[in-house]
XYZ file of C-alpha atoms in Angstrom:
406
model
C -31.680 -45.151 -21.964
C -30.522 -41.565 -22.647
C -29.408 -39.594 -19.622
C -32.073 -37.265 -18.292
C -31.059 -33.626 -18.716
C -32.091 -30.613 -16.676
C -34.519 -28.012 -18.037
C -33.317 -24.634 -19.289
C -34.184 -22.796 -16.056
C -32.767 -25.595 -13.885
C -29.595 -25.625 -15.981
C -29.155 -21.871 -15.551
C -29.426 -21.993 -11.768
C -27.401 -25.195 -11.514
C -24.571 -23.531 -13.451
C -24.856 -20.509 -11.120
C -24.641 -22.777 -8.051
C -21.618 -24.604 -9.453
C -19.920 -21.267 -10.169
C -20.599 -20.173 -6.565
C -19.042 -23.391 -5.260
C -15.944 -23.050 -7.449
C -15.296 -19.413 -6.585
C -16.145 -19.886 -2.899
C -13.495 -22.608 -2.762
C -11.025 -20.196 -4.378
C -11.640 -17.769 -1.485
C -11.320 -20.406 1.247
C -7.489 -20.508 1.398
C -7.111 -16.770 2.158
C -8.106 -16.909 5.874
C -6.234 -20.204 6.148
C -2.952 -18.787 4.802
C -2.133 -17.430 8.242
C -2.848 -20.867 9.744
C -0.421 -22.451 7.297
C 2.004 -19.558 7.854
C 1.994 -20.117 11.624
C 2.298 -23.881 11.182
C 5.003 -23.869 8.504
C 6.781 -20.607 9.361
C 6.986 -18.859 5.985
C 7.196 -15.111 5.225
C 4.700 -12.656 3.674
C 6.658 -12.903 0.419
C 6.152 -16.683 0.336
C 2.483 -16.186 1.249
C 1.870 -13.929 -1.755
C 3.837 -16.374 -3.939
C 1.431 -19.147 -2.898
C -1.413 -16.783 -3.758
C 0.182 -15.617 -7.006
C 0.999 -19.054 -8.416
C -2.716 -19.857 -8.319
C -3.519 -16.849 -10.475
C -0.649 -17.610 -12.870
C -1.907 -21.190 -13.338
C -5.425 -19.839 -13.816
C -4.225 -17.325 -16.400
C -2.282 -19.913 -18.353
C -5.369 -22.122 -18.431
C -7.616 -19.284 -19.567
C -5.198 -18.502 -22.389
C -5.019 -22.116 -23.549
C -8.484 -23.594 -22.913
C -10.576 -20.486 -22.336
C -12.436 -20.923 -25.630
C -12.411 -24.746 -25.631
C -16.027 -25.079 -24.463
C -17.121 -23.156 -27.579
C -15.746 -26.072 -29.613
C -16.070 -29.312 -27.603
C -19.073 -28.331 -25.484
C -19.643 -26.825 -22.061
C -20.403 -30.090 -20.241
C -17.100 -31.942 -20.846
C -15.095 -28.907 -19.717
C -17.234 -28.423 -16.588
C -17.030 -32.088 -15.554
C -13.244 -32.183 -16.070
C -12.859 -28.946 -14.107
C -14.858 -30.334 -11.177
C -12.703 -33.472 -11.066
C -9.602 -31.266 -10.965
C -11.152 -29.465 -7.998
C -11.369 -32.828 -6.212
C -7.626 -33.272 -6.775
C -6.872 -29.712 -5.576
C -8.924 -30.066 -2.382
C -7.216 -33.390 -1.635
C -3.810 -31.723 -2.007
C -4.817 -28.931 0.379
C -6.094 -31.568 2.791
C -2.723 -33.347 2.763
C -0.526 -30.199 2.681
C 2.288 -30.275 5.241
C 4.803 -28.072 3.420
C 4.959 -25.046 1.139
C 5.504 -27.403 -1.804
C 2.151 -29.101 -1.189
C 0.436 -25.719 -0.931
C 1.968 -24.597 -4.213
C 0.862 -27.821 -5.914
C -2.673 -27.459 -4.537
C -2.946 -23.874 -5.721
C -1.639 -24.733 -9.192
C -4.232 -27.478 -9.656
C -6.954 -25.217 -8.263
C -5.882 -22.440 -10.632
C -6.045 -24.778 -13.643
C -9.517 -25.914 -12.601
C -10.892 -22.404 -12.005
C -9.375 -21.237 -15.300
C -11.216 -23.982 -17.169
C -14.472 -23.515 -15.288
C -14.749 -19.709 -15.263
C -15.288 -19.317 -18.994
C -17.308 -22.522 -19.421
C -19.750 -21.878 -16.567
C -19.990 -18.164 -17.406
C -20.837 -19.019 -21.005
C -23.371 -21.610 -19.785
C -25.163 -18.837 -17.902
C -25.326 -16.731 -21.071
C -26.528 -19.761 -23.068
C -29.390 -20.622 -20.707
C -30.580 -17.148 -19.650
C -34.096 -16.141 -20.612
C -34.340 -13.699 -23.509
C -36.880 -11.608 -21.596
C -34.822 -11.680 -18.376
C -31.111 -11.722 -19.250
C -29.382 -12.376 -15.929
C -26.159 -13.859 -17.314
C -24.073 -10.682 -17.100
C -25.434 -9.930 -13.618
C -24.498 -13.339 -12.236
C -21.115 -13.364 -13.973
C -20.301 -10.101 -12.192
C -22.063 -10.691 -8.845
C -21.118 -14.307 -8.169
C -17.333 -13.780 -7.777
C -17.725 -11.268 -4.940
C -20.498 -13.173 -3.195
C -18.774 -16.540 -3.524
C -15.319 -15.380 -2.458
C -16.852 -13.654 0.576
C -18.812 -16.810 1.408
C -15.697 -18.955 1.168
C -13.601 -16.530 3.211
C -16.053 -16.117 6.085
C -16.767 -19.857 6.201
C -13.060 -20.594 6.468
C -12.610 -17.840 9.065
C -15.387 -19.336 11.190
C -13.839 -22.783 10.843
C -10.487 -21.489 12.112
C -12.110 -20.065 15.241
C -14.683 -22.774 15.940
C -13.430 -26.098 14.593
C -10.519 -28.280 15.626
C -8.145 -29.062 12.719
C -9.870 -26.505 10.424
C -7.824 -27.299 7.320
C -8.786 -30.980 7.543
C -12.477 -30.237 8.048
C -12.723 -27.542 5.393
C -10.848 -29.309 2.617
C -12.275 -32.735 3.461
C -15.782 -31.309 3.080
C -14.905 -29.553 -0.169
C -13.412 -32.742 -1.607
C -16.769 -34.471 -1.142
C -18.757 -31.503 -2.463
C -16.752 -31.324 -5.683
C -17.172 -35.070 -6.223
C -20.941 -34.532 -6.048
C -20.659 -31.446 -8.289
C -18.944 -33.485 -11.009
C -21.943 -35.835 -11.030
C -24.391 -32.915 -11.125
C -22.533 -31.389 -14.071
C -23.193 -34.560 -16.090
C -26.917 -33.730 -15.975
C -26.492 -30.330 -17.643
C -27.754 -30.230 -21.233
C -25.184 -29.224 -23.811
C -25.657 -25.603 -24.874
C -22.616 -24.798 -27.000
C -23.001 -24.697 -30.797
C -19.667 -26.612 -30.897
C -17.958 -24.619 -33.611
C -15.036 -26.309 -35.420
C -11.401 -25.562 -34.598
C -10.917 -27.132 -31.152
C -7.203 -27.825 -31.649
C -6.554 -24.365 -33.091
C -8.316 -22.828 -30.078
C -5.633 -24.278 -27.777
C -3.055 -21.803 -29.057
C -2.462 -19.379 -26.155
C -4.257 -16.155 -26.989
C -6.744 -13.575 -25.831
C -9.754 -13.945 -28.095
C -11.860 -10.803 -28.401
C -14.231 -10.787 -31.400
C -13.818 -7.766 -33.675
C -17.286 -6.421 -32.812
C -16.435 -6.314 -29.094
C -12.877 -4.917 -29.273
C -13.701 -1.230 -28.859
C -15.823 -1.943 -25.783
C -13.132 -4.262 -24.409
C -10.488 -1.527 -24.627
C -12.768 0.951 -22.850
C -13.388 -1.541 -20.036
C -9.699 -2.483 -19.688
C -8.584 0.078 -17.041
C -11.791 -0.534 -15.079
C -11.150 -4.290 -14.979
C -7.508 -3.729 -14.030
C -8.322 -1.367 -11.146
C -11.108 -3.486 -9.633
C -9.315 -6.806 -9.781
C -5.979 -5.384 -8.617
C -7.568 -4.222 -5.379
C -9.504 -7.471 -5.025
C -6.248 -9.404 -5.315
C -4.556 -7.252 -2.690
C -7.351 -7.911 -0.198
C -7.337 -11.644 -0.800
C -3.550 -11.896 -0.518
C -2.804 -9.361 2.211
C -6.139 -8.135 3.617
C -5.964 -10.192 6.841
C -2.262 -9.288 7.198
C -3.034 -5.551 6.869
C -5.791 -5.898 9.471
C -3.337 -7.600 11.835
C -0.198 -5.602 11.060
C -1.646 -2.095 10.812
C -4.715 -2.240 13.062
C -3.763 -5.070 15.420
C -6.813 -7.198 14.464
C -5.251 -10.648 14.848
C -8.457 -12.694 15.127
C -8.805 -14.980 12.081
C -12.539 -14.348 11.720
C -12.040 -10.572 11.823
C -9.340 -10.956 9.172
C -11.783 -12.832 6.950
C -14.377 -10.077 7.481
C -12.016 -7.687 5.691
C -12.380 -9.929 2.631
C -16.149 -10.089 3.142
C -16.370 -6.284 3.330
C -14.577 -6.028 -0.005
C -15.898 -8.953 -2.012
C -19.285 -9.357 -0.338
C -20.166 -5.738 -1.020
C -19.082 -6.363 -4.605
C -22.076 -8.672 -4.979
C -24.327 -5.999 -3.408
C -23.011 -3.422 -5.881
C -23.741 -5.685 -8.854
C -27.287 -6.452 -7.719
C -28.040 -2.825 -6.811
C -27.230 -1.548 -10.310
C -28.600 -4.541 -12.206
C -31.219 -2.383 -13.973
C -28.827 0.442 -14.890
C -27.558 0.752 -18.443
C -23.977 -0.578 -18.716
C -22.181 2.778 -19.064
C -24.038 4.167 -16.024
C -23.154 1.127 -13.909
C -19.509 1.295 -14.936
C -19.175 5.062 -14.409
C -20.974 5.023 -11.054
C -19.018 1.998 -9.904
C -15.641 3.492 -10.798
C -16.409 6.769 -9.001
C -17.692 5.004 -5.863
C -14.662 2.702 -5.971
C -12.270 5.662 -6.195
C -13.978 7.332 -3.220
C -13.786 4.125 -1.192
C -10.111 3.517 -1.877
C -9.355 7.155 -1.018
C -11.101 6.572 2.310
C -8.982 3.461 2.861
C -5.829 5.507 2.342
C -7.034 8.014 4.953
C -7.852 5.174 7.383
C -4.319 3.825 7.090
C -2.910 7.257 7.866
C -5.222 7.813 10.838
C -5.351 4.162 12.005
C -9.133 4.360 12.141
C -10.521 0.808 12.154
C -14.113 1.979 11.594
C -13.116 4.053 8.566
C -11.020 1.164 7.225
C -13.982 -1.238 7.217
C -16.425 1.388 5.931
C -14.094 2.442 3.107
C -13.415 -1.185 2.221
C -17.172 -1.816 1.948
C -17.615 1.273 -0.261
C -14.725 0.119 -2.477
C -16.335 -3.301 -2.769
C -19.698 -1.808 -3.751
C -17.983 0.205 -6.476
C -16.078 -2.901 -7.615
C -19.311 -4.848 -8.101
C -21.169 -2.075 -9.884
C -18.256 -1.268 -12.190
C -17.564 -4.917 -12.978
C -21.238 -5.473 -13.840
C -21.120 -2.498 -16.211
C -17.858 -3.693 -17.747
C -19.112 -7.261 -18.338
C -22.402 -6.036 -19.800
C -20.551 -3.578 -22.038
C -18.056 -6.132 -23.322
C -20.510 -9.020 -23.880
C -23.271 -6.989 -25.573
C -24.173 -8.702 -28.849
C -21.512 -11.426 -28.681
C -22.273 -14.480 -30.846
C -23.054 -17.759 -28.998
C -20.009 -19.494 -30.457
C -17.679 -16.796 -29.107
C -19.014 -16.380 -25.561
C -16.580 -18.713 -23.818
C -13.543 -17.138 -25.464
C -14.684 -13.561 -24.787
C -15.506 -14.181 -21.117
C -12.189 -15.943 -20.689
C -10.453 -12.865 -22.135
C -12.244 -10.653 -19.604
C -11.008 -12.904 -16.818
C -7.481 -13.016 -18.266
C -7.295 -9.261 -17.761
C -8.909 -9.590 -14.358
C -6.595 -12.286 -13.060
C -3.484 -10.611 -14.442
C -4.426 -7.542 -12.412
C -5.481 -9.819 -9.553
C -2.162 -11.623 -9.260
C 0.965 -9.792 -10.421
C 0.411 -6.501 -8.527
C -0.524 -8.401 -5.343
C 2.619 -10.556 -5.543
C 4.712 -7.428 -6.126
C 3.023 -5.759 -3.149
C 3.863 -8.729 -0.940
C 7.512 -8.544 -1.922
C 7.694 -4.750 -1.541
C 5.956 -4.845 1.839
C 8.842 -6.855 3.256
C 11.167 -3.949 2.498
C 9.018 -0.862 3.160
C 6.160 -2.185 5.306
C 2.471 -2.978 4.783
C 1.146 0.543 5.363
C 3.166 2.465 2.714
C 2.777 -0.420 0.261
C -1.004 -0.391 0.623
C -1.167 3.416 0.314
C 0.885 3.404 -2.902
C -1.218 0.573 -4.281
C -4.382 2.536 -3.506
C -3.168 5.610 -5.357
C -2.507 3.559 -8.504
C -5.924 1.855 -8.566
C -7.724 5.179 -7.981
C -5.896 6.624 -10.989
C -6.919 3.618 -13.118
C -10.567 3.899 -12.061
C -10.716 7.609 -12.880
C -8.976 6.923 -16.192
C -11.683 4.375 -17.015
C -14.379 6.999 -16.381
C -12.604 9.467 -18.657
C -12.269 6.841 -21.412
C -15.929 5.871 -21.159
C -17.033 9.497 -21.383
C -14.885 10.034 -24.496
C -16.500 6.977 -26.100
C -19.983 8.201 -25.231
C -19.307 11.635 -26.749
C -17.927 10.033 -29.921
C -21.035 7.832 -30.234
C -23.296 10.856 -29.771
C -21.440 12.833 -32.455
C -21.775 9.888 -34.843
C -25.499 9.607 -34.108
C -26.011 13.326 -34.714
C -24.315 13.318 -38.112
C -26.806 13.601 -41.004
C -27.329 10.304 -42.812
C -26.874 10.221 -46.632
C -30.129 10.305 -48.569
C -30.674 7.284 -50.803
C -30.862 8.119 -54.468
């Protein structure tokens, strides 16, 4: 008997739910880093290394297998990625040294790298033509899911005995179930030839999308760089600068940033892409500027408010960037293109945050965070300027008289 497959609508929302689970699990370790840090006695530099190795593994996977689902199918990649999540959660569950944490984060990074492009492309494959929600969910889910994972882990630290055992034991079971659910998804990839050739490490941006990709580049870099800083050092900044040592409060810093990212994406879902990206970048720049002021004045209320504003801008700008880059992409190139977007994102997400962790040991968290904020504001404003130049060039082209046919 053939396996029963889910309908198109059910497949779309199942893929969305699986993406939420995967990205929520990626946000879970952040509030727990301080638990491991207190238990194992490692420094902030080691903490950001544990964070950074995840992103490096994820990046390497995106570069190698990011387009694989375009060739072998979405379902095999999703099932394999879920099984790798089971392995990663088991490693976290057993972790009693920095080495175990590093191994867990590497396996988790490989899994998320494989799943991000495949599940994101599945959303684009199964979205309704009259209600295209793929770009919205691809931009809104990361913020919502990471916030969900962070606050859940923060609550577990405060309310549950042996939180790492409970959290990662539960996630191990959930990902085992998710692997079975993924088997029910209908295949939606056209399965273009060239699977082996696609494994060559590369960033694949189709020629038709390259101009838009370059315009979105500084926007992606700014948003994800700040997101990475909050996930790696957000709870440490709350504790070290403002004296907020409660684990749940530390996780709320992540929620303010990434949770408001989901709100920003949903709020501008009906805006045209360039409007969403421009508005998002300007709101983001204002929010980060407010964060810099809060660090100088040690205002906790301003810090949380500015973080929420930054997160809103992140979500709106990322929605605009994804919609801009993926407009008109062919079905057989969706996985590779989305993986390229996330390659840029995770590069900005990881390397600057690791560098900030190392620098903070020498100069302190406050000046490191201020300098970081100045750089991402400059990138966001540069993205607005680049987008405006592109818009003016398009308008001039449209206004040029067309040749009359003979």
